[in-house]
Amino acid sequence: MAGRKRRGWNKYIADYDKLRMFLRYISYGCYHKQYLARQLGQSARSYEDNWARVRSFLPEDRLQAVRQGHREIHSLKGDSYHSSFNDLARTYAIKSLKSSSAFALLCLLQVFSGKAARSGREDRLADAADTNGANASAGVCSADDDGRDFLDEKTLLQYELVPTDRPFPKRVEDISRSTLHRYLCDLTDQGLLERREESGRYSYRLAPDILGGLREDEASALLAAIAFYRNVSLLGMPGYFLEQSLRARYPAAPCGEVPCQFKHMTITRILDDDVLYALACCIAEHRAVRFRYRGRGVVAIPLRLITDFESGRQYLLAIRKRRAVSKRFTIAQSYRIDFMQEVQPARAVKDQPEVTLPERHTLQLAFRYDDERGRDRLIYRIREHEPEAAIRDDGLGTLHVALETVDDLKLMPWLRTFYPIVRVEKDGPAHLAERMKIDIEEALKHYGIRPALP
């Protein structure tokens, strides 16, 4: 189109938050392209682009494609018994990274590395030229003392990050002062650069290498500690990159057996790290948090993060307002982490608000069985999950179960394992009965059956 700059296809993940649900559905391995595009509100072209981005960074042995008729189903393969390494960490590491940004960051690191190397050579020459030991002890300063290897932003702008004496790829341009400052802040936050302030001006240099100089036994012990941390940590991302750096630097250091590993650690564990890290920071800093949940905006005060290993889900326990126009936070509520999007920190919380704990109520369920053996099996499964449930057999092939709960929908993963022999009693919550009906109808439609449930 005339007057509009044409943009090339970017294989890097521009917005990881929007790709979370795509990767989550893909990992299930049971949804075809047309269904996913419709479910996510995307076009078939967007689906193909996202799948191409995933294929750019995940190894082929972690990808799988099967055909059912004329439909192709893509999925991700993961084997927790074989390896707990999550290759999705690679996509997380390069989120929002474009080719021009990667080029500029590498050039900046080369500038700092060259400056550090030159400073080191100057120090060695000065030490060799100074033959007077007394003068050396009194007047010679190292680069760490006088700061000769620090570079300020004005000096860095004088380095042409894109030299003009040879051709470079298209769309690679020199950067502005504000872009340079943003890149320097990013490198400083990642621990690659060290920053100091003097007379209102910032200057930077390479940060000391904290992983250098380790003995082989120290590297081996650190690798074992990382393996343990990676398997039990709430956040799945940090341990992968540290382990990768250590193995590249100390390839001969043995790691030994992994001390522990969760059996059902899925490949999707990495998807919520962005959200979990933002929430953990808000909890530590006593700040409120703003996010979108099921299509609506929410402002709440986070209290703690909860991992439900039985359902394989993670939740945020937070305090929200009773109404949007209210000024006080009083209602405690749990939010599923995988449904939270656009998580941003809000204002700091000065005083701990009064909390209205959610009320427990009794849920009445009915389970149908065919014979005595089926009844005993049902009772065992119910007691295994809800040991305090009250069970009554009416003698007509139905078990009436009463159990106490706070959130009815939290029982949905468990109730789905009893379809279609479970139902909500007539005086039970209507929203739960409707949700169970929708689940069964959707499952039957996927098998080509058009149900007409009452």
Tab-separated table of C-alpha atoms in Angstrom, residues 52-426:
chain	number	residue	atom	x	y	z
A	52	ALA	CA	6.056	-21.369	12.614
A	53	ARG	CA	7.477	-19.298	15.491
A	54	VAL	CA	7.309	-22.307	17.792
A	55	ARG	CA	9.029	-24.516	15.220
A	56	SER	CA	11.830	-21.956	14.872
A	57	PHE	CA	13.020	-22.512	18.442
A	58	LEU	CA	11.877	-25.928	19.643
A	59	PRO	CA	13.746	-29.072	18.529
A	60	GLU	CA	11.961	-31.338	16.068
A	61	ASP	CA	11.800	-34.225	18.543
A	62	ARG	CA	9.571	-32.067	20.787
A	63	LEU	CA	7.053	-31.382	17.996
A	64	GLN	CA	4.371	-33.691	16.709
A	65	ALA	CA	1.816	-33.479	13.899
A	66	VAL	CA	-0.907	-36.080	13.232
A	67	ARG	CA	-3.793	-36.124	10.758
A	68	GLN	CA	-7.373	-37.126	11.456
A	69	GLY	CA	-9.142	-37.160	8.132
A	70	HIS	CA	-8.496	-33.810	6.460
A	71	ARG	CA	-7.610	-32.105	9.756
A	72	GLU	CA	-4.063	-31.734	11.061
A	73	ILE	CA	-3.405	-31.612	14.804
A	74	HIS	CA	-0.163	-30.118	16.107
A	75	SER	CA	1.114	-30.869	19.595
A	76	LEU	CA	4.190	-30.743	21.840
A	77	LYS	CA	5.846	-33.836	23.278
A	78	GLY	CA	7.280	-33.986	26.778
A	79	ASP	CA	8.524	-36.910	28.865
A	80	SER	CA	9.074	-36.068	32.523
A	81	TYR	CA	10.726	-39.475	33.130
A	82	HIS	CA	13.273	-38.840	30.369
A	83	SER	CA	14.083	-35.179	30.995
A	84	SER	CA	12.725	-32.269	32.995
A	85	PHE	CA	14.274	-29.696	30.664
A	86	ASN	CA	11.614	-27.427	29.218
A	87	ASP	CA	12.464	-26.294	25.709
A	88	LEU	CA	9.788	-23.585	25.890
A	89	ALA	CA	12.307	-21.665	27.990
A	90	ARG	CA	14.010	-20.809	24.704
A	91	THR	CA	10.905	-19.059	23.440
A	92	TYR	CA	10.584	-17.252	26.767
A	93	ALA	CA	14.178	-16.035	26.618
A	94	ILE	CA	13.709	-14.330	23.275
A	95	LYS	CA	10.230	-12.910	23.785
A	96	SER	CA	9.786	-9.400	22.413
A	97	LEU	CA	13.231	-9.637	20.808
A	98	LYS	CA	13.630	-8.467	17.211
A	99	SER	CA	16.592	-8.950	14.920
A	100	SER	CA	17.532	-5.248	15.085
A	101	SER	CA	17.394	-5.317	18.910
A	102	ALA	CA	19.553	-8.442	19.108
A	103	PHE	CA	22.076	-6.830	16.747
A	104	ALA	CA	22.283	-3.637	18.845
A	105	LEU	CA	22.634	-5.554	22.136
A	106	LEU	CA	25.449	-7.684	20.761
A	107	CYS	CA	27.225	-4.575	19.457
A	108	LEU	CA	26.939	-2.913	22.880
A	109	LEU	CA	28.387	-5.941	24.631
A	110	GLN	CA	31.266	-6.021	22.117
A	111	VAL	CA	31.988	-2.339	22.799
A	112	PHE	CA	32.148	-2.968	26.555
A	113	SER	CA	34.244	-6.116	26.080
A	114	GLY	CA	36.714	-4.233	23.879
A	115	LYS	CA	36.934	-1.400	26.400
A	116	ALA	CA	37.585	-3.842	29.256
A	117	ALA	CA	40.266	-5.631	27.227
A	118	ARG	CA	42.016	-2.344	26.383
A	119	SER	CA	41.887	-1.231	30.040
A	120	GLY	CA	43.446	-4.506	31.092
A	121	ARG	CA	46.286	-4.143	28.573
A	122	GLU	CA	46.936	-0.551	29.695
A	123	ASP	CA	47.187	-1.672	33.325
A	124	ARG	CA	49.664	-4.430	32.445
A	125	LEU	CA	51.802	-2.006	30.412
A	126	ALA	CA	51.772	0.529	33.244
A	127	ASP	CA	52.845	-2.133	35.742
A	128	ALA	CA	55.637	-3.311	33.449
A	129	ALA	CA	56.903	0.232	32.805
A	130	ASP	CA	56.877	1.214	36.480
A	131	THR	CA	60.098	-0.167	37.954
A	132	ASN	CA	59.843	1.717	41.232
A	133	GLY	CA	57.912	-0.382	43.711
A	134	ALA	CA	57.313	2.515	46.061
A	135	ASN	CA	55.870	4.693	43.317
A	136	ALA	CA	53.714	1.831	42.143
A	137	SER	CA	52.239	1.297	45.601
A	138	ALA	CA	51.635	5.001	46.106
A	139	GLY	CA	50.491	6.307	42.756
A	140	VAL	CA	49.321	3.548	40.395
A	141	CYS	CA	45.551	2.922	40.466
A	142	SER	CA	43.799	-0.052	38.942
A	143	ALA	CA	40.896	0.158	36.509
A	144	ASP	CA	38.527	-0.802	39.327
A	145	ASP	CA	39.657	2.261	41.310
A	146	ASP	CA	39.725	5.049	38.723
A	147	GLY	CA	36.805	3.817	36.640
A	148	ARG	CA	38.612	4.089	33.285
A	149	ASP	CA	36.574	1.167	31.897
A	150	PHE	CA	33.251	2.932	32.562
A	151	LEU	CA	31.466	4.414	29.532
A	152	ASP	CA	28.689	7.002	29.694
A	153	GLU	CA	25.765	7.202	27.279
A	154	LYS	CA	27.188	10.194	25.391
A	155	THR	CA	30.416	8.326	24.717
A	156	LEU	CA	28.496	5.212	23.641
A	157	LEU	CA	26.526	7.218	21.087
A	158	GLN	CA	29.811	8.163	19.443
A	159	TYR	CA	30.436	4.477	18.741
A	160	GLU	CA	28.692	3.729	15.461
A	161	LEU	CA	26.811	0.558	16.274
A	162	VAL	CA	26.121	0.209	12.552
A	163	PRO	CA	29.393	1.049	10.728
A	164	THR	CA	28.958	2.539	7.274
A	165	ASP	CA	32.001	0.949	5.644
A	166	ARG	CA	30.231	-2.320	4.805
A	167	PRO	CA	26.645	-3.397	4.029
A	168	PHE	CA	24.305	-4.672	6.743
A	169	PRO	CA	20.924	-6.410	6.565
A	170	LYS	CA	17.871	-4.331	5.810
A	171	ARG	CA	15.823	-2.801	8.637
A	172	VAL	CA	18.983	-2.528	10.788
A	173	GLU	CA	19.386	1.115	11.753
A	174	ASP	CA	21.440	3.025	14.292
A	175	ILE	CA	19.679	3.630	17.611
A	176	SER	CA	18.555	6.832	19.321
A	177	ARG	CA	19.553	8.115	22.770
A	178	SER	CA	16.319	6.866	24.384
A	179	THR	CA	16.640	3.425	22.767
A	180	LEU	CA	20.263	3.206	23.893
A	181	HIS	CA	19.218	4.049	27.471
A	182	ARG	CA	16.541	1.346	27.395
A	183	TYR	CA	19.004	-1.275	26.144
A	184	LEU	CA	21.536	-0.319	28.811
A	185	CYS	CA	18.871	-0.598	31.526
A	186	ASP	CA	17.857	-4.030	30.219
A	187	LEU	CA	21.447	-5.277	30.247
A	188	THR	CA	21.925	-3.850	33.751
A	189	ASP	CA	18.763	-5.561	35.045
A	190	GLN	CA	20.003	-8.857	33.593
A	191	GLY	CA	23.285	-8.517	35.482
A	192	LEU	CA	25.499	-8.139	32.408
A	193	LEU	CA	26.423	-4.500	33.068
A	194	GLU	CA	27.352	-2.535	36.182
A	195	ARG	CA	26.047	1.039	36.485
A	196	ARG	CA	27.233	3.985	38.561
A	197	GLU	CA	25.890	7.550	38.886
A	198	GLU	CA	28.114	10.613	39.073
A	199	SER	CA	26.907	14.237	38.849
A	200	GLY	CA	23.536	13.104	37.550
A	201	ARG	CA	25.055	11.042	34.700
A	202	TYR	CA	25.064	7.267	34.354
A	203	SER	CA	28.064	5.283	33.194
A	204	TYR	CA	28.384	1.561	32.578
A	205	ARG	CA	30.897	-1.249	32.369
A	206	LEU	CA	30.848	-5.041	32.201
A	207	ALA	CA	29.757	-6.658	35.454
A	208	PRO	CA	32.153	-9.091	37.138
A	209	ASP	CA	31.748	-12.712	36.085
A	210	ILE	CA	30.335	-14.471	39.138
A	211	LEU	CA	30.507	-17.896	37.463
A	212	GLY	CA	34.176	-17.651	36.533
A	213	GLY	CA	36.895	-19.454	38.470
A	214	LEU	CA	34.763	-22.327	39.796
A	215	ARG	CA	36.393	-25.676	40.451
A	216	GLU	CA	34.900	-28.712	38.774
A	217	ASP	CA	33.469	-30.049	42.030
A	218	GLU	CA	31.923	-26.621	42.770
A	219	ALA	CA	30.327	-26.494	39.315
A	220	SER	CA	29.016	-30.039	39.802
A	221	ALA	CA	27.489	-29.180	43.199
A	222	LEU	CA	25.905	-26.043	41.740
A	223	LEU	CA	24.404	-28.026	38.843
A	224	ALA	CA	22.871	-30.510	41.300
A	225	ALA	CA	21.394	-27.647	43.346
A	226	ILE	CA	19.915	-26.086	40.195
A	227	ALA	CA	18.358	-29.406	39.170
A	228	PHE	CA	16.679	-29.678	42.572
A	229	TYR	CA	15.516	-26.044	42.522
A	230	ARG	CA	14.162	-26.321	38.994
A	231	ASN	CA	11.932	-29.244	39.935
A	232	VAL	CA	10.424	-27.772	43.095
A	233	SER	CA	10.361	-24.044	42.342
A	234	LEU	CA	7.109	-22.254	41.654
A	235	LEU	CA	8.819	-20.471	38.755
A	236	GLY	CA	10.061	-22.820	36.073
A	237	MET	CA	12.217	-20.452	34.031
A	238	PRO	CA	15.282	-19.232	36.027
A	239	GLY	CA	17.047	-22.537	36.576
A	240	TYR	CA	17.145	-23.448	32.888
A	241	PHE	CA	19.286	-20.491	31.810
A	242	LEU	CA	21.708	-20.772	34.726
A	243	GLU	CA	22.198	-24.476	34.049
A	244	GLN	CA	22.762	-23.775	30.353
A	245	SER	CA	25.441	-21.168	31.168
A	246	LEU	CA	27.212	-23.497	33.589
A	247	ARG	CA	27.223	-26.437	31.172
A	248	ALA	CA	28.644	-24.222	28.406
A	249	ARG	CA	31.405	-22.940	30.700
A	250	TYR	CA	32.159	-26.243	32.467
A	251	PRO	CA	31.260	-29.031	29.998
A	252	ALA	CA	33.249	-31.659	31.926
A	253	ALA	CA	31.522	-31.078	35.280
A	254	PRO	CA	29.236	-34.044	36.112
A	255	CYS	CA	25.756	-33.414	37.477
A	256	GLY	CA	24.758	-36.892	38.641
A	257	GLU	CA	21.208	-38.025	39.229
A	258	VAL	CA	18.425	-35.484	39.670
A	259	PRO	CA	17.541	-35.599	43.396
A	260	CYS	CA	13.777	-35.312	42.830
A	261	GLN	CA	11.305	-34.829	40.023
A	262	PHE	CA	7.573	-34.373	39.765
A	263	LYS	CA	5.895	-37.119	37.790
A	264	HIS	CA	3.360	-34.860	36.072
A	265	MET	CA	5.483	-31.777	35.424
A	266	THR	CA	4.032	-30.753	32.075
A	267	ILE	CA	5.704	-28.851	29.278
A	268	THR	CA	3.314	-25.934	29.876
A	269	ARG	CA	4.895	-25.076	33.227
A	270	ILE	CA	6.923	-22.275	31.689
A	271	LEU	CA	3.875	-20.466	30.263
A	272	ASP	CA	2.837	-18.656	33.437
A	273	ASP	CA	6.279	-17.555	34.641
A	274	ASP	CA	5.726	-13.972	33.512
A	275	VAL	CA	2.533	-13.739	35.570
A	276	LEU	CA	3.927	-15.599	38.577
A	277	TYR	CA	7.030	-13.432	38.738
A	278	ALA	CA	5.001	-10.202	38.505
A	279	LEU	CA	2.636	-11.395	41.256
A	280	ALA	CA	5.506	-12.530	43.490
A	281	CYS	CA	7.105	-9.078	43.160
A	282	CYS	CA	3.804	-7.372	44.058
A	283	ILE	CA	3.411	-9.593	47.137
A	284	ALA	CA	6.974	-8.873	48.284
A	285	GLU	CA	6.600	-5.112	47.689
A	286	HIS	CA	3.082	-4.950	49.239
A	287	ARG	CA	1.548	-3.573	46.065
A	288	ALA	CA	-1.854	-4.033	44.502
A	289	VAL	CA	-2.047	-5.631	41.061
A	290	ARG	CA	-4.113	-4.859	37.968
A	291	PHE	CA	-4.962	-7.565	35.419
A	292	ARG	CA	-7.611	-8.899	33.031
A	293	TYR	CA	-9.501	-12.023	34.053
A	294	ARG	CA	-11.995	-13.748	31.760
A	295	GLY	CA	-12.362	-10.584	29.707
A	296	ARG	CA	-12.854	-8.061	32.530
A	297	GLY	CA	-10.500	-5.785	34.414
A	298	VAL	CA	-9.655	-6.573	38.043
A	299	VAL	CA	-7.746	-4.644	40.702
A	300	ALA	CA	-6.828	-6.695	43.775
A	301	ILE	CA	-4.283	-7.023	46.567
A	302	PRO	CA	-2.341	-10.309	46.155
A	303	LEU	CA	-1.850	-12.368	49.299
A	304	ARG	CA	-0.159	-15.621	48.265
A	305	LEU	CA	0.387	-18.009	45.374
A	306	ILE	CA	-1.109	-21.489	45.655
A	307	THR	CA	-0.157	-24.620	43.694
A	308	ASP	CA	-2.803	-27.340	43.511
A	309	PHE	CA	-0.782	-30.416	42.539
A	310	GLU	CA	-3.899	-32.585	42.332
A	311	SER	CA	-5.411	-30.515	39.525
A	312	GLY	CA	-2.084	-29.294	38.141
A	313	ARG	CA	-3.110	-25.648	38.446
A	314	GLN	CA	-1.844	-22.546	40.167
A	315	TYR	CA	-3.981	-19.921	41.867
A	316	LEU	CA	-3.633	-16.437	43.296
A	317	LEU	CA	-5.378	-15.719	46.574
A	318	ALA	CA	-6.138	-12.000	46.564
A	319	ILE	CA	-8.481	-9.412	48.070
A	320	ARG	CA	-10.744	-7.533	45.696
A	321	LYS	CA	-13.340	-4.799	46.033
A	322	ARG	CA	-16.963	-5.732	46.618
A	323	ARG	CA	-17.961	-3.520	43.669
A	324	ALA	CA	-15.952	-1.681	41.056
A	325	VAL	CA	-16.900	1.700	42.560
A	326	SER	CA	-15.929	0.667	46.090
A	327	LYS	CA	-12.829	2.127	47.704
A	328	ARG	CA	-12.025	-0.687	50.130
A	329	PHE	CA	-10.702	-4.187	49.439
A	330	THR	CA	-12.716	-6.662	51.511
A	331	ILE	CA	-13.529	-9.826	49.482
A	332	ALA	CA	-11.051	-12.741	49.354
A	333	GLN	CA	-11.089	-14.595	46.056
A	334	SER	CA	-8.957	-17.115	44.163
A	335	TYR	CA	-7.937	-16.543	40.545
A	336	ARG	CA	-6.558	-19.106	38.135
A	337	ILE	CA	-3.088	-18.036	37.012
A	338	ASP	CA	-3.553	-19.349	33.460
A	339	PHE	CA	-6.554	-17.045	32.930
A	340	MET	CA	-4.769	-13.889	34.127
A	341	GLN	CA	-3.469	-11.545	31.422
A	342	GLU	CA	-1.896	-8.088	31.214
A	343	VAL	CA	-0.668	-8.243	34.815
A	344	GLN	CA	0.679	-4.876	35.959
A	345	PRO	CA	1.644	-3.573	39.423
A	346	ALA	CA	-0.622	-0.907	40.918
A	347	ARG	CA	-0.302	1.437	43.904
A	348	ALA	CA	1.450	0.465	47.105
A	349	VAL	CA	-0.703	-0.824	49.973
A	350	LYS	CA	-0.126	0.994	53.255
A	351	ASP	CA	-2.424	-0.891	55.616
A	352	GLN	CA	-3.493	-4.529	55.547
A	353	PRO	CA	-7.209	-4.479	54.635
A	354	GLU	CA	-9.888	-6.373	56.497
A	355	VAL	CA	-10.659	-9.638	54.753
A	356	THR	CA	-14.064	-11.257	54.380
A	357	LEU	CA	-13.254	-14.935	54.019
A	358	PRO	CA	-15.329	-16.838	51.442
A	359	GLU	CA	-18.194	-18.775	53.001
A	360	ARG	CA	-18.190	-22.552	52.931
A	361	HIS	CA	-21.386	-24.175	51.743
A	362	THR	CA	-22.683	-27.691	51.217
A	363	LEU	CA	-22.768	-29.101	47.696
A	364	GLN	CA	-25.167	-31.945	46.930
A	365	LEU	CA	-24.138	-34.392	44.190
A	366	ALA	CA	-25.643	-37.631	42.906
A	367	PHE	CA	-23.572	-40.518	41.496
A	368	ARG	CA	-25.232	-43.355	39.589
A	369	TYR	CA	-23.941	-46.935	39.741
A	370	ASP	CA	-24.984	-50.230	38.126
A	371	ASP	CA	-23.946	-52.914	40.594
A	372	GLU	CA	-22.467	-53.412	44.043
A	373	ARG	CA	-18.931	-53.539	42.735
A	374	GLY	CA	-19.442	-50.239	40.918
A	375	ARG	CA	-20.856	-48.722	44.115
A	376	ASP	CA	-17.829	-49.749	46.163
A	377	ARG	CA	-15.521	-48.373	43.508
A	378	LEU	CA	-17.407	-45.060	43.515
A	379	ILE	CA	-17.240	-44.781	47.302
A	380	TYR	CA	-13.493	-45.432	47.212
A	381	ARG	CA	-12.893	-42.727	44.587
A	382	ILE	CA	-15.050	-40.193	46.442
A	383	ARG	CA	-13.371	-40.887	49.792
A	384	GLU	CA	-9.956	-40.645	48.154
A	385	HIS	CA	-10.623	-37.061	47.040
A	386	GLU	CA	-13.137	-35.914	49.668
A	387	PRO	CA	-12.598	-37.990	52.837
A	388	GLU	CA	-15.055	-35.898	54.890
A	389	ALA	CA	-17.949	-36.191	52.422
A	390	ALA	CA	-21.277	-37.586	53.705
A	391	ILE	CA	-22.432	-40.463	51.478
A	392	ARG	CA	-25.949	-41.940	51.456
A	393	ASP	CA	-27.096	-44.871	49.304
A	394	ASP	CA	-30.803	-44.756	48.393
A	395	GLY	CA	-30.793	-48.422	47.370
A	396	LEU	CA	-31.987	-47.528	43.859
A	397	GLY	CA	-28.597	-47.234	42.161
A	398	THR	CA	-27.680	-43.710	43.288
A	399	LEU	CA	-25.214	-42.381	45.837
A	400	HIS	CA	-26.170	-38.998	47.317
A	401	VAL	CA	-23.026	-37.158	48.376
A	402	ALA	CA	-22.841	-33.978	50.475
A	403	LEU	CA	-19.499	-32.183	50.740
A	404	GLU	CA	-18.384	-28.759	51.890
A	405	THR	CA	-16.632	-26.437	49.469
A	406	VAL	CA	-15.788	-22.790	48.945
A	407	ASP	CA	-15.532	-22.711	45.158
A	408	ASP	CA	-17.760	-25.063	43.180
A	409	LEU	CA	-15.860	-24.625	39.927
A	410	LYS	CA	-12.611	-25.705	41.601
A	411	LEU	CA	-14.122	-29.223	41.748
A	412	MET	CA	-14.653	-29.322	37.977
A	413	PRO	CA	-11.414	-31.212	37.092
A	414	TRP	CA	-12.392	-33.911	39.587
A	415	LEU	CA	-16.058	-34.045	38.561
A	416	ARG	CA	-15.149	-34.468	34.881
A	417	THR	CA	-13.604	-37.850	35.730
A	418	PHE	CA	-17.118	-39.081	36.679
A	419	TYR	CA	-18.932	-38.017	33.495
A	420	PRO	CA	-21.666	-38.990	32.686
A	421	ILE	CA	-22.690	-40.702	35.930
A	422	VAL	CA	-22.579	-37.550	38.121
A	423	ARG	CA	-25.111	-34.750	38.369
A	424	VAL	CA	-25.949	-31.852	40.674
A	425	GLU	CA	-29.001	-32.317	42.886
A	426	LYS	CA	-32.079	-30.262	42.047
